[in-house]
């Protein structure tokens, strides 16, 4: 799935860097604290018991679908329907009911919306509404468990990202229809890795997460690095995941987010203090950090904080080449991805 700041392309270098400081066999539990859509947790799942955490609900749902199950959920409460993914894909659009009030996506993110927005074709938007409402109905009527609910919402989010008429983020829609957006939406079961270990997904602010998620062998920290909030860039996926009929505004129809939902790591004024507080309260044995050379925090600031709370002799730093996201980021210097490692006291 396309995602800002995804480390998908850096996975081999991240693993190589980690293995210079430790061995797979020293690590049993891995906490991906700012998991996004789970690319890093997924990569390390064959080796470790993985826990993913992100502040956004849609990220939690996607990680639940990709990471938390070793084998596909059983959906015992839906056995009369057959495979729920096939069932949801085969739902027939009732054209007459398209603009019923409950169809939030159709009523707000299509060209026939009262404020026209070109995020989805009508056919895909109504299908998204119908699928999301079916999943909700199954859940409130106890036909599916909470992990099964999140799994299905995660499958829907991954499918939505493939038919969105955007350049990847939802701050704007494209003027012309992208071919991808004209294809009918289709849900799929994700490819699952069975590591025969317990894996879980959480939806916490990282700054409060260690109380609930203590004592991991390794914590991977990949916070946002600039002032572009994930909340605004992915508002529409968050709304589909929550399906809570929010008040929306502006050209992109964004929901508003409370100050608690906005990341301190995106603020020039608060990022340093937030990073210091995070590492100070970390309870994991080892910490691995990814950060962009184009970020709010300077390399030395991150190094100093890690050495302050960790064991300085175990500290390691490396920089790898990175491409700017979609080449839109104009940078004077070649962009690097910084990697930091430290063992905690
Ligand atoms: C750089 S992305 C992570 C990308 C991910 N490692 C990957 O490879 O796909 C940063 C993530 O941190 C999340 N985030 C921002 N502030 C957070 C916070 N305070 N607590 C938890 N997650 C947060 C964002 O929602 C976003 O998904």
Coordinates of C-alpha atoms and ligand atoms in Angstrom, one line a residue:
X1 CA 0.0 0.0 0.0
X2 CA 1.3 3.5 -0.9
X3 CA 2.2 5.3 2.3
X4 CA 4.2 8.5 3.1
X5 CA 7.5 7.6 4.8
X6 CA 7.2 3.9 4.2
X7 CA 10.4 2.1 4.8
X8 CA 9.6 -0.7 2.3
X9 CA 12.6 0.2 0.1
X10 CA 15.0 0.4 3.1
X11 CA 14.2 -2.9 4.7
X12 CA 17.4 -4.8 3.6
X13 CA 19.5 -1.9 4.9
X14 CA 17.6 -1.6 8.2
X15 CA 18.0 -5.3 8.8
X16 CA 21.7 -5.2 7.9
X17 CA 22.3 -2.3 10.2
X18 CA 20.5 -4.1 13.1
X19 CA 22.5 -7.3 12.6
X20 CA 25.7 -5.3 12.9
X21 CA 24.7 -4.7 16.6
X22 CA 22.8 -7.8 17.5
X23 CA 21.7 -11.2 16.4
X24 CA 18.2 -12.4 15.5
X25 CA 18.4 -15.0 18.3
X26 CA 18.8 -12.2 20.9
X27 CA 15.5 -10.7 20.0
X28 CA 12.2 -12.5 20.6
X29 CA 9.8 -9.5 20.9
X30 CA 9.7 -6.6 18.4
X31 CA 7.7 -3.4 18.9
X32 CA 7.0 -1.3 15.8
X33 CA 5.9 1.8 17.7
X34 CA 5.0 4.1 14.7
X35 CA 4.0 1.2 12.5
X36 CA 2.1 3.1 9.7
X37 CA 0.9 0.3 7.4
X38 CA 3.2 -2.2 9.0
X39 CA 6.0 -2.7 6.4
X40 CA 8.7 -3.0 9.0
X41 CA 6.8 -5.3 11.4
X42 CA 5.8 -7.5 8.4
X43 CA 9.5 -7.8 7.3
X44 CA 10.6 -8.9 10.8
X45 CA 7.6 -11.2 11.5
X46 CA 9.4 -14.4 10.4
X47 CA 12.0 -13.8 13.1
X48 CA 10.2 -12.2 16.0
X49 CA 6.9 -11.9 17.9
X50 CA 5.7 -8.6 16.5
X51 CA 3.6 -5.9 18.1
X52 CA 2.5 -2.9 15.9
X53 CA 1.2 0.4 17.2
X54 CA 0.0 3.6 15.5
X55 CA -2.1 6.6 16.6
X56 CA -4.3 6.3 13.5
X57 CA -7.2 3.8 13.4
X58 CA -6.8 2.9 9.7
X59 CA -3.1 2.0 10.3
X60 CA -4.2 -0.2 13.1
X61 CA -6.8 -1.9 10.9
X62 CA -4.3 -2.5 8.1
X63 CA -1.7 -3.8 10.5
X64 CA -4.3 -6.1 12.1
X65 CA -5.1 -7.6 8.7
X66 CA -1.4 -8.0 7.7
X67 CA 0.3 -8.8 10.9
X68 CA -1.7 -10.0 13.8
X69 CA -3.1 -13.3 12.2
X70 CA -0.9 -16.3 11.5
X71 CA -3.7 -17.9 9.5
X72 CA -6.8 -16.3 8.1
X73 CA -9.6 -15.6 10.7
X74 CA -12.2 -18.3 10.8
X75 CA -15.3 -16.1 10.8
X76 CA -17.3 -18.8 12.6
X77 CA -20.3 -16.5 13.0
X78 CA -20.5 -16.0 9.2
X79 CA -20.1 -19.6 8.0
X80 CA -23.4 -19.6 6.2
X81 CA -22.1 -16.8 3.9
X82 CA -19.0 -18.6 2.8
X83 CA -15.8 -16.4 2.5
X84 CA -16.8 -12.9 3.8
X85 CA -14.3 -11.3 1.4
X86 CA -16.1 -13.0 -1.6
X87 CA -19.4 -12.0 -0.1
X88 CA -18.5 -8.3 0.3
X89 CA -17.0 -8.2 -3.3
X90 CA -20.3 -9.6 -4.6
X91 CA -22.6 -7.1 -3.0
X92 CA -24.8 -5.6 -5.7
X93 CA -25.1 -1.8 -5.9
X94 CA -28.7 -0.6 -5.4
X95 CA -28.6 2.5 -7.6
X96 CA -31.8 3.9 -6.2
X97 CA -30.4 3.9 -2.7
X98 CA -27.1 5.5 -3.7
X99 CA -27.7 8.9 -2.0
X100 CA -29.3 7.6 1.2
X101 CA -28.1 9.7 4.1
X102 CA -26.1 6.9 5.6
X103 CA -23.8 6.6 2.6
X104 CA -21.1 9.1 3.8
X105 CA -18.5 8.3 1.2
X106 CA -20.9 8.6 -1.8
X107 CA -22.5 11.8 -0.4
X108 CA -19.2 13.5 0.2
X109 CA -16.3 12.2 -2.0
X110 CA -17.8 11.8 -5.5
X111 CA -18.7 14.2 -8.3
X112 CA -22.4 13.9 -7.4
X113 CA -21.8 15.1 -3.8
X114 CA -23.3 18.4 -2.8
X115 CA -19.7 19.7 -2.8
X116 CA -18.3 17.7 -5.7
X117 CA -15.1 15.9 -5.0
X118 CA -13.3 13.5 -7.4
X119 CA -11.9 11.0 -5.0
X120 CA -14.0 8.0 -6.1
X121 CA -16.2 6.9 -9.0
X122 CA -19.9 6.7 -7.8
X123 CA -19.8 2.9 -8.3
X124 CA -16.7 2.5 -6.0
X125 CA -18.0 5.0 -3.4
X126 CA -21.3 3.2 -3.0
X127 CA -19.6 -0.1 -2.8
X128 CA -17.2 1.3 -0.1
X129 CA -20.3 2.5 1.9
X130 CA -22.1 -0.9 1.5
X131 CA -19.1 -2.9 2.5
X132 CA -18.2 -0.7 5.4
X133 CA -21.8 -0.8 6.7
X134 CA -22.0 -4.6 6.3
X135 CA -18.8 -5.0 8.4
X136 CA -20.2 -2.7 11.1
X137 CA -23.5 -4.6 11.1
X138 CA -21.8 -7.9 11.5
X139 CA -19.7 -6.5 14.4
X140 CA -22.5 -4.8 16.4
X141 CA -24.6 -8.0 16.0
X142 CA -21.7 -10.2 17.3
X143 CA -21.3 -12.2 14.1
X144 CA -17.6 -11.3 14.0
X145 CA -15.0 -10.8 16.8
X146 CA -13.1 -7.5 17.2
X147 CA -9.9 -8.9 15.5
X148 CA -12.1 -10.2 12.6
X149 CA -13.8 -6.7 12.4
X150 CA -10.4 -5.0 12.2
X151 CA -9.1 -7.5 9.7
X152 CA -12.1 -6.8 7.4
X153 CA -11.7 -3.0 7.8
X154 CA -8.0 -3.4 7.1
X155 CA -8.8 -5.3 3.9
X156 CA -11.2 -2.6 2.8
X157 CA -8.7 0.2 3.5
X158 CA -6.0 -1.6 1.4
X159 CA -8.6 -2.0 -1.4
X160 CA -9.7 1.7 -1.2
X161 CA -6.1 2.9 -1.5
X162 CA -5.9 1.1 -4.9
X163 CA -8.9 2.9 -6.4
X164 CA -8.4 6.4 -4.9
X165 CA -8.1 9.2 -7.4
X166 CA -5.1 10.7 -5.7
X167 CA -1.3 11.0 -6.0
X168 CA -1.1 8.9 -2.9
X169 CA -2.3 11.3 -0.2
X170 CA -5.8 12.6 0.5
X171 CA -5.0 16.3 0.9
X172 CA -6.2 16.6 -2.7
X173 CA -7.8 14.6 -5.5
X174 CA -6.5 14.5 -9.1
X175 CA -8.1 16.7 -11.7
X176 CA -8.3 13.9 -14.2
X177 CA -9.3 10.3 -13.6
X178 CA -6.4 8.1 -12.9
X179 CA -6.9 4.7 -14.6
X180 CA -6.5 3.0 -11.2
X181 CA -9.5 4.9 -9.9
X182 CA -11.7 3.7 -12.7
X183 CA -11.2 0.0 -11.8
X184 CA -13.9 -1.6 -9.6
X185 CA -12.9 -1.9 -6.0
X186 CA -12.0 -5.5 -5.0
X187 CA -11.0 -6.8 -1.5
X188 CA -8.4 -9.5 -1.1
X189 CA -7.1 -11.5 1.8
X190 CA -3.6 -10.3 2.6
X191 CA -0.6 -12.6 2.3
X192 CA 0.0 -13.8 5.9
X193 CA 3.2 -15.0 7.4
X194 CA 2.8 -17.7 10.1
X195 CA 5.6 -17.2 12.6
X196 CA 3.9 -19.5 15.2
X197 CA 4.2 -16.6 17.7
X198 CA 1.7 -14.3 19.2
X199 CA 1.5 -10.9 17.4
X200 CA -0.7 -8.0 18.2
X201 CA -1.7 -4.5 17.1
X202 CA -2.4 -1.4 19.2
X203 CA -3.9 2.1 18.7
X204 CA -2.0 4.3 21.2
X205 CA -0.1 7.5 21.3
X206 CA 3.5 6.3 21.3
X207 CA 4.2 8.7 24.2
X208 CA 1.8 6.7 26.4
X209 CA 2.4 3.3 24.9
X210 CA 5.2 1.9 27.0
X211 CA 3.0 1.5 30.1
X212 CA 0.8 -0.9 28.1
X213 CA 3.6 -2.3 26.0
X214 CA 6.6 -2.8 28.3
X215 CA 9.8 -4.8 28.1
X216 CA 10.3 -5.5 24.4
X217 CA 13.7 -6.8 23.2
X218 CA 13.7 -4.3 20.4
X219 CA 11.6 -1.2 19.8
X220 CA 11.7 0.3 16.3
X221 CA 10.9 4.1 16.2
X222 CA 10.0 5.7 12.9
X223 CA 8.2 8.9 13.8
X224 CA 6.9 11.6 11.4
X225 CA 9.8 13.9 10.6
X226 CA 8.2 17.0 9.1
X227 CA 5.2 19.3 9.6
X228 CA 3.0 17.3 7.3
X229 CA 0.5 15.6 9.6
X230 CA -0.5 12.0 8.7
X231 CA -4.0 12.9 10.1
X232 CA -4.6 15.5 7.3
X233 CA -2.8 13.5 4.6
X234 CA -4.9 10.4 5.2
X235 CA -8.1 11.9 6.7
X236 CA -10.3 10.0 4.2
X237 CA -8.9 6.5 5.1
X238 CA -9.2 7.4 8.8
X239 CA -12.9 8.3 8.2
X240 CA -13.6 5.1 6.4
X241 CA -11.9 3.1 9.2
X242 CA -13.9 5.0 11.9
X243 CA -17.0 5.5 9.8
X244 CA -18.3 8.0 12.4
X245 CA -20.0 10.6 10.1
X246 CA -17.7 13.4 11.1
X247 CA -18.1 17.1 10.3
X248 CA -15.9 17.8 7.2
X249 CA -14.8 20.9 5.4
X250 CA -12.6 22.3 2.7
X251 CA -11.8 21.2 -0.9
X252 CA -10.6 17.7 0.2
X253 CA -13.5 17.3 2.7
X254 CA -11.2 16.7 5.7
X255 CA -12.4 15.9 9.2
X256 CA -10.9 18.0 11.9
X257 CA -8.6 16.4 14.4
X258 CA -8.3 17.3 18.1
X259 CA -4.9 18.4 19.4
X260 CA -4.5 15.0 21.1
X261 CA -4.8 13.3 17.7
X262 CA -2.2 15.6 16.1
X263 CA 1.4 14.4 16.4
X264 CA 3.9 16.4 18.5
X265 CA 6.6 14.9 16.3
X266 CA 5.3 17.1 13.4
X267 CA 5.8 20.3 15.4
X268 CA 9.0 22.3 15.3
X269 CA 8.2 23.6 18.7
X270 CA 7.5 20.2 20.3
X271 CA 9.4 17.5 18.4
X272 CA 12.6 17.6 20.4
X273 CA 10.8 17.5 23.7
X274 CA 8.5 14.7 22.5
X275 CA 11.5 12.6 21.3
X276 CA 13.3 13.1 24.6
X277 CA 10.2 12.1 26.6
X278 CA 9.7 9.1 24.4
X279 CA 13.2 7.7 24.9
X280 CA 13.2 8.6 28.6
X281 CA 10.1 6.5 29.2
X282 CA 11.1 3.6 26.8
X283 CA 11.2 0.3 28.6
X284 CA 12.6 -1.8 25.7
X285 CA 16.1 -3.3 25.8
X286 CA 17.2 -1.9 22.5
X287 CA 16.1 1.0 20.3
X288 CA 16.4 1.3 16.6
X289 CA 15.4 4.7 15.0
X290 CA 14.8 5.8 11.4
X291 CA 14.8 9.5 10.6
X292 CA 15.1 11.6 7.5
X293 CA 18.0 14.0 7.0
X294 CA 15.3 16.5 5.9
X295 CA 13.5 16.3 9.3
X296 CA 12.8 18.7 12.1
X297 CA 15.2 17.0 14.4
X298 CA 19.0 17.2 13.7
X299 CA 21.1 14.0 13.6
X300 CA 23.1 15.2 16.7
X301 CA 19.9 15.9 18.7
X302 CA 18.7 12.4 18.2
X303 CA 22.2 10.9 18.9
X304 CA 22.5 12.9 22.1
X305 CA 19.1 11.9 23.4
X306 CA 19.7 8.2 22.6
X307 CA 23.1 8.3 24.4
X308 CA 21.6 10.2 27.4
X309 CA 19.1 7.4 28.1
X310 CA 20.9 4.5 26.6
X311 CA 24.4 3.0 27.0
X312 CA 26.7 5.3 24.9
X313 CA 29.2 2.5 24.1
X314 CA 26.5 0.5 22.3
X315 CA 25.4 3.5 20.2
X316 CA 25.7 3.1 16.4
X317 CA 24.8 5.5 13.5
X318 CA 24.6 5.1 9.8
X319 CA 23.1 7.0 6.9
X320 CA 21.7 5.5 3.7
X321 CA 20.5 7.1 0.5
X322 CA 16.8 7.9 0.3
X323 CA 14.6 9.1 -2.5
X324 CA 12.1 11.9 -1.8
X325 CA 8.5 10.7 -1.8
X326 CA 7.2 11.1 -5.4
X327 CA 10.1 13.5 -6.1
X328 CA 7.9 16.4 -4.9
X329 CA 10.1 17.2 -2.0
X330 CA 12.6 19.8 -3.2
X331 CA 15.9 19.4 -1.3
X332 CA 19.2 21.1 -1.9
X333 CA 21.2 18.2 -0.4
X334 CA 20.8 14.5 -1.4
X335 CA 18.2 13.0 0.9
X336 CA 19.5 10.5 3.4
X337 CA 17.7 8.2 5.8
X338 CA 19.5 8.1 9.2
X339 CA 19.6 4.9 11.3
X340 CA 20.4 4.9 15.0
X341 CA 20.8 2.0 17.4
X342 CA 21.3 1.9 21.1
X343 CA 21.0 -0.6 24.0
X344 CA 19.1 0.9 26.9
X345 CA 20.4 1.0 30.5
Ligands
LIG1 C1 7.0 7.6 9.1 S1 5.4 6.9 9.4 C2 5.8 5.2 9.7 C3 6.1 4.4 8.5 C4 6.2 2.9 8.7 N1 7.4 2.6 9.5 C5 6.3 2.2 7.4 O1 7.4 1.7 7.0 O2 5.3 2.2 6.7 C6 5.0 7.5 10.9 C7 3.8 7.0 11.5 O3 3.7 7.5 12.9 C8 2.3 7.6 13.2 N2 2.3 8.5 14.4 C9 2.5 9.9 14.4 N3 2.5 10.3 15.7 C10 2.3 9.2 16.5 C11 2.2 9.1 17.9 N4 2.3 10.1 18.7 N5 2.0 7.8 18.4 C12 1.9 6.8 17.5 N6 2.0 6.9 16.2 C13 2.2 8.1 15.7 C14 1.7 8.2 12.0 O4 0.3 7.9 12.0 C15 2.4 7.4 10.9 O5 1.7 6.2 10.5

